[in-house]
XYZ file of C-alpha atoms in Angstrom:
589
model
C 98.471 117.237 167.252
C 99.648 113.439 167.033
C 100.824 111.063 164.952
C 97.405 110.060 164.328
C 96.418 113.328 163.519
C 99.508 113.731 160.854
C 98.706 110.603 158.997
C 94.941 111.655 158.886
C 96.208 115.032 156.985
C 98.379 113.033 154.705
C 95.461 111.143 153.640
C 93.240 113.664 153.396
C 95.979 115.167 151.319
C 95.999 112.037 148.838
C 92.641 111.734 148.725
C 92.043 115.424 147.632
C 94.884 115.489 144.740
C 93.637 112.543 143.860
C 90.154 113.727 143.603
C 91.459 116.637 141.595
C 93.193 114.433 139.353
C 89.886 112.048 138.705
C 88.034 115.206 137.967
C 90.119 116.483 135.708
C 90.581 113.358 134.002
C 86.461 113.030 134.001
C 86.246 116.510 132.666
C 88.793 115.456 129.791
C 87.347 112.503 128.862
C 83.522 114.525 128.856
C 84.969 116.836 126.792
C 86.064 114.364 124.057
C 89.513 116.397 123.146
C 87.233 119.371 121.983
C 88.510 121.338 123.877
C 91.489 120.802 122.670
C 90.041 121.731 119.567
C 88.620 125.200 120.511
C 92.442 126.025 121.743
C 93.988 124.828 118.288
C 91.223 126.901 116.391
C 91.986 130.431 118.009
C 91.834 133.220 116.142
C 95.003 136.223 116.546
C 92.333 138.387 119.022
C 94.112 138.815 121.980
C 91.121 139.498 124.012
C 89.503 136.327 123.189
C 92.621 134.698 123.503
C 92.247 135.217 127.234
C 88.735 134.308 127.707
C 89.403 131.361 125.522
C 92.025 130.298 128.022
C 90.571 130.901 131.137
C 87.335 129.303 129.787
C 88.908 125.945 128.586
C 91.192 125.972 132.012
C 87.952 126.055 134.346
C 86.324 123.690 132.629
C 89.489 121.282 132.760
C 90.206 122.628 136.180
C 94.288 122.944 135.303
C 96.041 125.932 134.205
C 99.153 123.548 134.423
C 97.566 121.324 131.479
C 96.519 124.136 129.807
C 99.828 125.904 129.305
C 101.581 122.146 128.764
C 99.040 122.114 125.462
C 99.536 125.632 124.301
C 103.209 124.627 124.388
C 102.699 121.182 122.450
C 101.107 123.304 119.537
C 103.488 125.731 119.419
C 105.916 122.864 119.580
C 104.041 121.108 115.897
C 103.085 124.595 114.172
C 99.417 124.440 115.105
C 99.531 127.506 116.802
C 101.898 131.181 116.804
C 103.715 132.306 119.775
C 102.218 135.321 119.729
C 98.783 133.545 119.790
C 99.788 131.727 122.969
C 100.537 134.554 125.218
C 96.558 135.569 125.331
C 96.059 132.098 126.232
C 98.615 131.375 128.924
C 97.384 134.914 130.868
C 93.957 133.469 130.389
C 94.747 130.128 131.864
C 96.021 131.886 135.608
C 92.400 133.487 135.521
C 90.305 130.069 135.038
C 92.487 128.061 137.302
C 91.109 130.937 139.629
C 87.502 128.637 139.788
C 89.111 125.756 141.531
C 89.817 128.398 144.725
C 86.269 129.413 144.418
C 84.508 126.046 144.861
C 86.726 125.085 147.303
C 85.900 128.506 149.574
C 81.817 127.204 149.926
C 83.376 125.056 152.202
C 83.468 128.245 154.672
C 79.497 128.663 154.587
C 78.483 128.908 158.138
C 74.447 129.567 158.359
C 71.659 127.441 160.271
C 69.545 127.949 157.142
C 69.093 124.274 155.634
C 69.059 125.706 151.674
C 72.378 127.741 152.428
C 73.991 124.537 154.164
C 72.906 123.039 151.378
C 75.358 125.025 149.142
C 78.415 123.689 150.856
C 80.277 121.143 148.800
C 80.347 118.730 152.409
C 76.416 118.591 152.278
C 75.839 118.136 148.434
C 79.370 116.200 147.589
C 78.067 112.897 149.292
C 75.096 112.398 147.205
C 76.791 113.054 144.328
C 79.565 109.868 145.216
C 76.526 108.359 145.701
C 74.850 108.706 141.785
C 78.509 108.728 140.896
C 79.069 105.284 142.066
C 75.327 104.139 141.262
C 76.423 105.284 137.473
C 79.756 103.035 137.601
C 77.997 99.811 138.833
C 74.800 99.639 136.624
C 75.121 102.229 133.505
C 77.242 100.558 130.263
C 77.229 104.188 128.396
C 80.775 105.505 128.523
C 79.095 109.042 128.394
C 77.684 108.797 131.508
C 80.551 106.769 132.947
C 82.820 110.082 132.337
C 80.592 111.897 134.041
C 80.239 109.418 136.773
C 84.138 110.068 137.806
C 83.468 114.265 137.580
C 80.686 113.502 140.105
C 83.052 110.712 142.230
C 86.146 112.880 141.939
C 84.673 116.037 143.277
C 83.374 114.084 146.112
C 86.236 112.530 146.867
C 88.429 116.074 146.223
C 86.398 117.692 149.120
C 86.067 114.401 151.245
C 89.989 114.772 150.792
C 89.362 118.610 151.896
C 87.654 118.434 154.948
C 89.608 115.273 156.032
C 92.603 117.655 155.995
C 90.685 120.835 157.494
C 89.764 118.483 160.878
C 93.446 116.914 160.759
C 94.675 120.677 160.900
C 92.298 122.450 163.468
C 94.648 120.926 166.749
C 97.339 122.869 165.065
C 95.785 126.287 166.304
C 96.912 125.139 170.115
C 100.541 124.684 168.613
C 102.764 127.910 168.787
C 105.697 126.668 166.891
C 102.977 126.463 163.723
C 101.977 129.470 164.589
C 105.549 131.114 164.997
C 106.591 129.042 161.555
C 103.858 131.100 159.337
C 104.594 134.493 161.101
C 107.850 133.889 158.917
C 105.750 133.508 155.350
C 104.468 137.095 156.437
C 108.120 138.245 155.021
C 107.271 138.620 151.140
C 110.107 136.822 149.892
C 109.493 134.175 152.295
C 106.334 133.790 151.502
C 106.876 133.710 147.528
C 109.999 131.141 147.523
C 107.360 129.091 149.829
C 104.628 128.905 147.733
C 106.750 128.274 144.140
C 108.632 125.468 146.744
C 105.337 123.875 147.718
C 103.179 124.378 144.114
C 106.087 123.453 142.004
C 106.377 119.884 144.003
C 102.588 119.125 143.631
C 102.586 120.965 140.383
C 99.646 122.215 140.517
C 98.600 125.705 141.976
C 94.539 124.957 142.522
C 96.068 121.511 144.648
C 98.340 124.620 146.661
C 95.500 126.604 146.907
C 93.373 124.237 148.481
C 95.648 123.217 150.917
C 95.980 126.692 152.055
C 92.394 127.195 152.730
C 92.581 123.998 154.455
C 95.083 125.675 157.213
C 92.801 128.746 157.452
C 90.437 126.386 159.396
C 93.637 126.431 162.302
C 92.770 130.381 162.745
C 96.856 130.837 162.736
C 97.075 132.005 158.919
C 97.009 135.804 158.424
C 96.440 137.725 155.054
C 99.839 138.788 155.322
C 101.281 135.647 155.097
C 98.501 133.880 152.877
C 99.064 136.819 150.510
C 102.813 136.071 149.363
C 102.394 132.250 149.325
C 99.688 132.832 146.735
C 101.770 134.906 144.432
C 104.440 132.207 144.705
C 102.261 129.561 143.804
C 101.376 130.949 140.599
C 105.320 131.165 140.258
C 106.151 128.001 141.027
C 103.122 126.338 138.573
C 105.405 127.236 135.579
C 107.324 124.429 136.331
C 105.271 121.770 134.665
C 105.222 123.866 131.124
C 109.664 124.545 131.365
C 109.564 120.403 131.997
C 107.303 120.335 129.112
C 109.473 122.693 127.061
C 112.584 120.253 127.424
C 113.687 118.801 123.968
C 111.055 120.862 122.453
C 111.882 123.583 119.846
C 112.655 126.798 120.228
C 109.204 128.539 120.101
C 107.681 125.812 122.072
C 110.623 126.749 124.539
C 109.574 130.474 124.610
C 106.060 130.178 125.151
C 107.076 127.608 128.347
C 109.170 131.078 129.226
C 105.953 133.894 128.574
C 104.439 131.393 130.961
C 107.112 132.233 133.674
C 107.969 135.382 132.787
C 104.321 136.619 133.265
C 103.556 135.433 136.591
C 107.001 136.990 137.808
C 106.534 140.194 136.295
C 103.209 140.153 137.886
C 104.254 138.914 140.486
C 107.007 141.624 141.367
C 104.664 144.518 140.242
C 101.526 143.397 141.996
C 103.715 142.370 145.037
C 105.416 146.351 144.967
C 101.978 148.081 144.570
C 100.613 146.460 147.691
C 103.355 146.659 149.491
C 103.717 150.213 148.629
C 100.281 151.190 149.282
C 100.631 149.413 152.727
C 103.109 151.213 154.530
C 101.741 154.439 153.129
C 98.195 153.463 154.004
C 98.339 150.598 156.019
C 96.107 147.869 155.408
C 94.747 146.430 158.776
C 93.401 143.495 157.400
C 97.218 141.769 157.088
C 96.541 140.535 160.708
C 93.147 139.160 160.422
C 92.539 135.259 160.188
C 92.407 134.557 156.708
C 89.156 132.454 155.214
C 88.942 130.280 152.220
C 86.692 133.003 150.459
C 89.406 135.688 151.259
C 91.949 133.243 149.761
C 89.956 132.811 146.245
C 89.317 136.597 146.855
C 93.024 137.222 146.791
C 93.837 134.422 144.254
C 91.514 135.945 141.710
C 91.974 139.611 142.503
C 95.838 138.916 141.733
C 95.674 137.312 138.376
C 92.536 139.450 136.889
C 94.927 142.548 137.753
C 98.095 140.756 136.452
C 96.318 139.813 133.217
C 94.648 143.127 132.704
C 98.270 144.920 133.369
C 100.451 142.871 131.019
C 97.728 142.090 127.947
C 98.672 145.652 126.469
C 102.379 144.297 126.677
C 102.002 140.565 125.432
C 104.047 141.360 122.418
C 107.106 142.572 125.281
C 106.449 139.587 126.579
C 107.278 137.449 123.221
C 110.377 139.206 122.755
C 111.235 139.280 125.452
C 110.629 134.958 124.569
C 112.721 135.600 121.512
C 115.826 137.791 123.497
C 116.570 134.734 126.131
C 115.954 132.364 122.991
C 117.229 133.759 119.909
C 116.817 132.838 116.747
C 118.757 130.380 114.237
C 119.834 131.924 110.966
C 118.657 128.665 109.580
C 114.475 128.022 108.987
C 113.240 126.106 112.204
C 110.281 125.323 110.175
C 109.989 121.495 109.241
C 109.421 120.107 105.532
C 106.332 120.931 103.689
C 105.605 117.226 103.092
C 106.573 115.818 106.707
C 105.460 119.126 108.735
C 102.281 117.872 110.118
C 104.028 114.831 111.692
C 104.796 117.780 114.604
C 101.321 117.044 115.726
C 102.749 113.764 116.885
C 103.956 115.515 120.138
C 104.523 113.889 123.688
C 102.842 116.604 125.260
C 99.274 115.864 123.476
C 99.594 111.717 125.477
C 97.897 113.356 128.388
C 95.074 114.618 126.587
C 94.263 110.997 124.865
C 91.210 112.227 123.010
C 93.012 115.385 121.471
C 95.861 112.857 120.625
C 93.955 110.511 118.730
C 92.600 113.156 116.227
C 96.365 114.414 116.016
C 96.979 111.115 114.599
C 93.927 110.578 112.558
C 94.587 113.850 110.758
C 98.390 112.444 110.180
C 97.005 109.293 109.181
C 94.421 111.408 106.359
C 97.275 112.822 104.926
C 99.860 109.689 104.834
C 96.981 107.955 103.205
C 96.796 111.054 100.913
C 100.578 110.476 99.799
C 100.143 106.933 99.290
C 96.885 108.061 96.455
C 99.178 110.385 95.194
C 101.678 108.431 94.546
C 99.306 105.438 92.844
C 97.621 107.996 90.769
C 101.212 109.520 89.626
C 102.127 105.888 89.039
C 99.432 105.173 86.498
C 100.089 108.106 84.512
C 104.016 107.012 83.731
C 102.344 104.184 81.663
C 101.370 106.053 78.933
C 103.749 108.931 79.276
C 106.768 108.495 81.523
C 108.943 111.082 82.825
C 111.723 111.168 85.650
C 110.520 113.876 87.062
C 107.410 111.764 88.024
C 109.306 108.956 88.983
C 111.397 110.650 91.547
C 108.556 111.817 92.836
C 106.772 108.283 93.237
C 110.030 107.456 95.235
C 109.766 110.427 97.574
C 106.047 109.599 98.478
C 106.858 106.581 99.286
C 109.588 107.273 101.377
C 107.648 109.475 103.268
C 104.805 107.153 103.390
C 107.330 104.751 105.145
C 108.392 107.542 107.672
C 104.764 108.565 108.492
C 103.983 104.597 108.954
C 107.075 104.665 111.605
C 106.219 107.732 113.277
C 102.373 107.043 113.437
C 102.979 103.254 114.649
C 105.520 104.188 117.565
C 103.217 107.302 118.482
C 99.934 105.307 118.475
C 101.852 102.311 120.608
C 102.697 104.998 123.176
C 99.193 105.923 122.937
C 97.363 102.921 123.238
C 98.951 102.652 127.155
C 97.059 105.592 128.008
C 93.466 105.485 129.239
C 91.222 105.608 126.364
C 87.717 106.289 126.089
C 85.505 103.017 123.777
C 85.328 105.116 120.713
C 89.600 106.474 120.906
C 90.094 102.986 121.179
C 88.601 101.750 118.145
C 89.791 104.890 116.336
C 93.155 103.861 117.896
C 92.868 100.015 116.224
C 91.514 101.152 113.540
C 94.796 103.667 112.454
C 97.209 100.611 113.737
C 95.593 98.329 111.143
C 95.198 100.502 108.402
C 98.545 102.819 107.994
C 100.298 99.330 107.130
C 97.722 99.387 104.164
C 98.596 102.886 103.237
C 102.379 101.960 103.110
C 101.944 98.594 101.172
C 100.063 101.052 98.424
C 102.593 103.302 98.115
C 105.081 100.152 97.850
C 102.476 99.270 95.140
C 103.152 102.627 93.205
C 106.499 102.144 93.278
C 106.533 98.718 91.260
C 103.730 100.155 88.734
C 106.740 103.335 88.456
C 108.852 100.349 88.124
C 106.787 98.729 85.124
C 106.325 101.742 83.712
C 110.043 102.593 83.097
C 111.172 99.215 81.985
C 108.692 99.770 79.125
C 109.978 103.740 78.424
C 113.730 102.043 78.709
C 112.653 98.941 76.200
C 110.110 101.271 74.378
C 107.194 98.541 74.582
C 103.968 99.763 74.082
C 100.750 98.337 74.954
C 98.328 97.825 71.535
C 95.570 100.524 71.564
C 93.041 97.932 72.916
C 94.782 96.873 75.055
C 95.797 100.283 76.399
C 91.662 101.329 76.469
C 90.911 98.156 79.041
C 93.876 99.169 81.109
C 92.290 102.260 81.511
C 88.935 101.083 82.271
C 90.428 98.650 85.157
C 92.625 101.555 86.631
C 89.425 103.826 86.643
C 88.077 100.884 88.978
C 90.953 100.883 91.260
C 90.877 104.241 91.635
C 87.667 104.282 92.714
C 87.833 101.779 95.003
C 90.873 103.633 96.494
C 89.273 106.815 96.643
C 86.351 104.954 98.591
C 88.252 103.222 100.584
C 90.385 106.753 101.904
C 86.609 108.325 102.255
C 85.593 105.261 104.582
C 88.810 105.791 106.636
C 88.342 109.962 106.920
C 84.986 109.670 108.031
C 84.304 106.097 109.000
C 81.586 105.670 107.408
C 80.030 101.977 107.990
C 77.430 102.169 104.940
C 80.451 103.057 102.437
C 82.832 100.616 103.739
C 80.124 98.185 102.556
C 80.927 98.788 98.945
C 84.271 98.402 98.920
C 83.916 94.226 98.841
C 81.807 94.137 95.742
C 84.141 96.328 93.917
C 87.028 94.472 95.077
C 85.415 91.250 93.449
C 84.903 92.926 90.357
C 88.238 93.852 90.160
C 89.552 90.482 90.702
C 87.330 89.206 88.133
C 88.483 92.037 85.723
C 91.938 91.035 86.421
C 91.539 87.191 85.134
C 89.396 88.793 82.140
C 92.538 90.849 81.372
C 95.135 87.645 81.339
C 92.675 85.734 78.757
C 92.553 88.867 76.365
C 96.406 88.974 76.393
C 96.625 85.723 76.231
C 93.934 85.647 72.699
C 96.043 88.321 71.321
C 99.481 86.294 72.099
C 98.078 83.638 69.672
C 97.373 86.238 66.613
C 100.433 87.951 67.370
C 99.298 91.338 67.777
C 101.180 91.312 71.479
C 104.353 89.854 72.591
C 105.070 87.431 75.544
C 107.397 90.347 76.946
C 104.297 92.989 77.115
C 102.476 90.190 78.959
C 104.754 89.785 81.718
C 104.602 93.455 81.686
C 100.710 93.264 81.629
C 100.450 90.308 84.438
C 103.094 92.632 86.416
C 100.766 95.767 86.698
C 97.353 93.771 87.316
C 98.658 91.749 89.894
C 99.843 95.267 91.546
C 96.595 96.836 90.983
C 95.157 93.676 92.314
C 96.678 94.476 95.317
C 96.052 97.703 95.932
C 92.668 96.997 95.720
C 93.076 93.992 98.335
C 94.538 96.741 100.795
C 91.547 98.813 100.313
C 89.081 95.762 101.405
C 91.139 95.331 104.293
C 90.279 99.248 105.106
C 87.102 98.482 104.692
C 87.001 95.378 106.497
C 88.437 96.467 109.580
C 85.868 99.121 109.764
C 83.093 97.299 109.837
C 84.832 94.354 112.224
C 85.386 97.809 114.985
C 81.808 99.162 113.762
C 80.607 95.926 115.269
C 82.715 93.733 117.730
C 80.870 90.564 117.509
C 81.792 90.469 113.838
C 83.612 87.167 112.644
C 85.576 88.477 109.361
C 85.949 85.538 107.831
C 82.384 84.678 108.220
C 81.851 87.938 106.897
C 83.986 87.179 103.602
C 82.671 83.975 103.366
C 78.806 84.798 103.178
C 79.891 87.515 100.476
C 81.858 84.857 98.455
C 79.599 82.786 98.262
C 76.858 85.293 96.977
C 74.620 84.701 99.844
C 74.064 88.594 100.397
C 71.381 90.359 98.141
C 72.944 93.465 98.324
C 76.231 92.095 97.479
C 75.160 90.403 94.338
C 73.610 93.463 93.786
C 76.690 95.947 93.783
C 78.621 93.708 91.624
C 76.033 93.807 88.978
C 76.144 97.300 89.272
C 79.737 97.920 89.484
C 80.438 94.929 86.562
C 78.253 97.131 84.144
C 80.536 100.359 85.170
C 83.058 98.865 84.377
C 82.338 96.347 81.546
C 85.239 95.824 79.529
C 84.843 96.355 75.424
């Protein structure tokens, strides 16, 4: 073997974890973060747990991203400890799939429909569709699964490029005297955490050890350890993960390792046990890729199937190495879903983005709240009230800060069309949220400068207050509606409201301003009056912006202005329309 031959296994080497990494990043993307969503939505069962786990890994093809997830939701609350540890065991089982595709590539048969099988024969025409799709197809559907098809082909062009770099090696006894050492257990097991916890990633390990069974020189008995240290040393990525995180995000990172130990060490004493009272002769055959997933599966079925009765040792045993504060580890009841916001969830993009919608829902929620509570302090203020208007809006500001840093962090990554116009449209819109809940605060304001001065509004007066705070509430409650669902058609009635609510608000000053000159109001109540309008006024300008920004995403060729100035000007049927309708709704006396 030459030089030549050494940087031909290299780059077979790159090319295969790179495949791996475009297919998993294909799968991802196909999946749309759901799931994501399946994991987060998992009952207490134990038993589906597991299949839930190894199901979500094989189809994600990475027990290593798996486990880093499980350990993000444990991190924000969205999941139990004790509902991770069916997960985790189920994750070692689907990365199991990986070992099995990769083991066709050991077909040998003169039969054209059994050749056909092998990933070598079938793997070029799918580059081929899988490029075809990337060059002349605009759907981003079918561009996701354009890189599943071009990453498996290029994960077993990557493969074999290694398997043909490797064959001289069988001529070479100091290879052959070098894995004679991994048939020593320990060996073996430090070797395989060693190699899988550089790469992290145990299928990328795996592969590369059916790739030297092509040499001949690899035995069961040294295959055998190697492959229980690999699914030691894939714990690494979840303890990285685990760093900074909290405690119970720390102990499922730890069920992780301390399950494929314990397995480890059991499975490893059974076998070895049973060997040198019965001797298995196959330790000194030539071991095959199919032998490999054979082992690879056989191992973590067993382990999984041993340890499931004993998940709940397993979590204490979590809880011994970790103990507990005295003190609550459980966040505020008003902030606690801003946990979602974790690091972990950046590498699953699509998963992330509905983290921070949902965060977004319920900072927009806040900001309502705190309008609605606003409004009420007119008529009947009390501190209690107040202080809470202040709180929402402090946490209103604190979400905005959060949600902007997380979502610039975010926007970096590699997001599919529609997460990216999600992704704009939360950027734009929690700055619209926070100026609303700065809004409530200065109606709070109003409100207690007239409980401090006791000014009251006349009774009139007071009934078309009411009737224009009905219409901002609507058009806030439409406008939070449009933003949960994004919902194009609704968004479209926001503007005509928004008109009739600046019209109401000019109506309003010339009332005041008619009972100023009979005296039955006073110049103070009007500055009062022209303070709460103009805030309501503004509210409702946020909630066209909502709406605006909607539509301008809904459809990118959209010129807002243009948009706004078509409206204006009454050139839109429909428009005219609406503001008939919502003018009679809300017709004042």
């Amino acid at each position: 073997m030459d030089l030549f031959d050494v940087l031909t296994m290299v780059g077979g080497l790159a090319l295969f974890l790179y495949g791996m990494s475009l297919l998993g990043d294909g799968l991802s993307k196909a999946s749309g973060g759901r799931m994501e969503k399946i994991l987060e939505k998992l009952t207490s069962n134990p038993i589906k747990a597991v299949l839930l786990g190894a199901g979500v890994t094989a189809v994600i093809q990475s027990s290593s991203a798996t486990t880093v997830m499980v350990v993000g939701f444990v991190n924000s609350g969205i999941m139990k400890l004790s509902q991770a540890v069916g997960i985790i065991m189920g994750a070692n089982i689907g990365t199991t799939v990986t070992s099995w595709i990769l083991s066709l590539t050991g077909i040998e048969s003169g039969n054209f429909f059994i050749q056909l099988l092998k990933p070598t024969s079938f793997s070029p025409i799918m580059a081929v569709i899988g490029v075809a799709i990337f060059m002349f197809s605009k759907s981003e559907k079918k561009k996701n699964v354009a890189m599943i098809l071009v990453g498996f082909a290029i994960l077993m062009f990557g493969m074999d490029t290694m398997s043909s770099a490797v064959k001289p090696l069988a001529d070479v006894p100091e290879f052959t005297n070098i894995l004679l050492m991994f048939s020593n257990p320990v060996l073996g097991v430090v070797a395989g955490a060693v190699l899988t916890a550089v790469i992290q990633s145990s299928s990328a390990s795996i592969g590369i050890l059916q790739a030297l069974c092509v040499t001949g020189s690899v035995t069961y008995g040294a295959a055998l350890p190697i492959i229980m240290g690999q699914n030691i040393g894939t714990c690494v990525t979840a303890m990285i993960s685990g760093i900074g995180a909290s405690k119970n995000a720390r102990r499922a990172a730890l069920v992780h390792l301390y399950f494929n130990i314990i397995g480890t060490v059991i499975f490893m004493v059974a076998f070895y046990v049973l060997n040198a009272a019965i001797g298995f002769a196959f330790l000194g055959d030539a071991a095959n890729p199919a032998g490999i997933a054979v082992i690879h599966s056989i191992f973590n079925i067993s382990a999984t199937a041993v340890l499931l009765p004993f998940s709940k040792g397993l979590e204490k045993l979590a809880y011994l190495t970790i103990k507990a504060d005295e003190e609550t580890e459980l966040p505020a009841e008003e902030t606690a879903d801003l946990q979602f916001l974790d690091a972990r969830f950046l590498d699953q993009p699509a998963f992330a983005i509905g983290q921070c919608k949902t965060v977004a829902i319920h900072m927009a929620e806040m900001a309502q709240k705190g309008l609605y509570t606003a409004m009420t302090l007119i008529n009947n203020y009390q501190k209690e009230k107040a202080d809470m208007v202040v709180a929402l809006e402090n946490n209103v500001d604190h979400y905005e800060d959060q949600l902007g840093t997380y979502l610039v962090k975010l926007s970096s990554r590699d997001l599919s069309q529609k997460d990216s116009h999600t992704l704009s449209l939360l950027l734009h819109c929690i700055g619209d949220f926070e100026r609303i809940s700065d809004h409530a605060v200065n109606i709070m304001e109003a409100a207690k400068e007239m409980h401090e001065k006791e000014l009251f509004f006349s009774e009139k007066a007071e009934h078309e207050l009411n009737i224009y705070m009905n219409a901002v509430c609507e058009i806030v409650d439409t406008a939070i509606q449009v933003f949960r669902a994004e919902d194009q058609e609704m968004a479209e009635n926001i503007e005509p409201l928004e008109e009739v609510i600046d019209g109401m608000q000019e109506e309003l000053k010339k009332r005041h301003i008619k009972r100023l000159r009979k005296g039955t109001c006073t110049i103070e109540m009007g500055f009062v009056l022209a303070d709460l309008t103009t805030n309501f006024e503004r509210v409702a300008d946020h909630c066209s912006n909502i709406g605006v920004c909607l539509l301008e995403l809904q459809d990118d060729g959209m010129d807002v202005h243009e948009y706004l100035d078509v409206l204006r000007q009454s050139e839109d049927e429909n428009f005219k329309k609406q503001v008939v309708q919502f003018a009679k709704k809300y017709a004042l006396p």
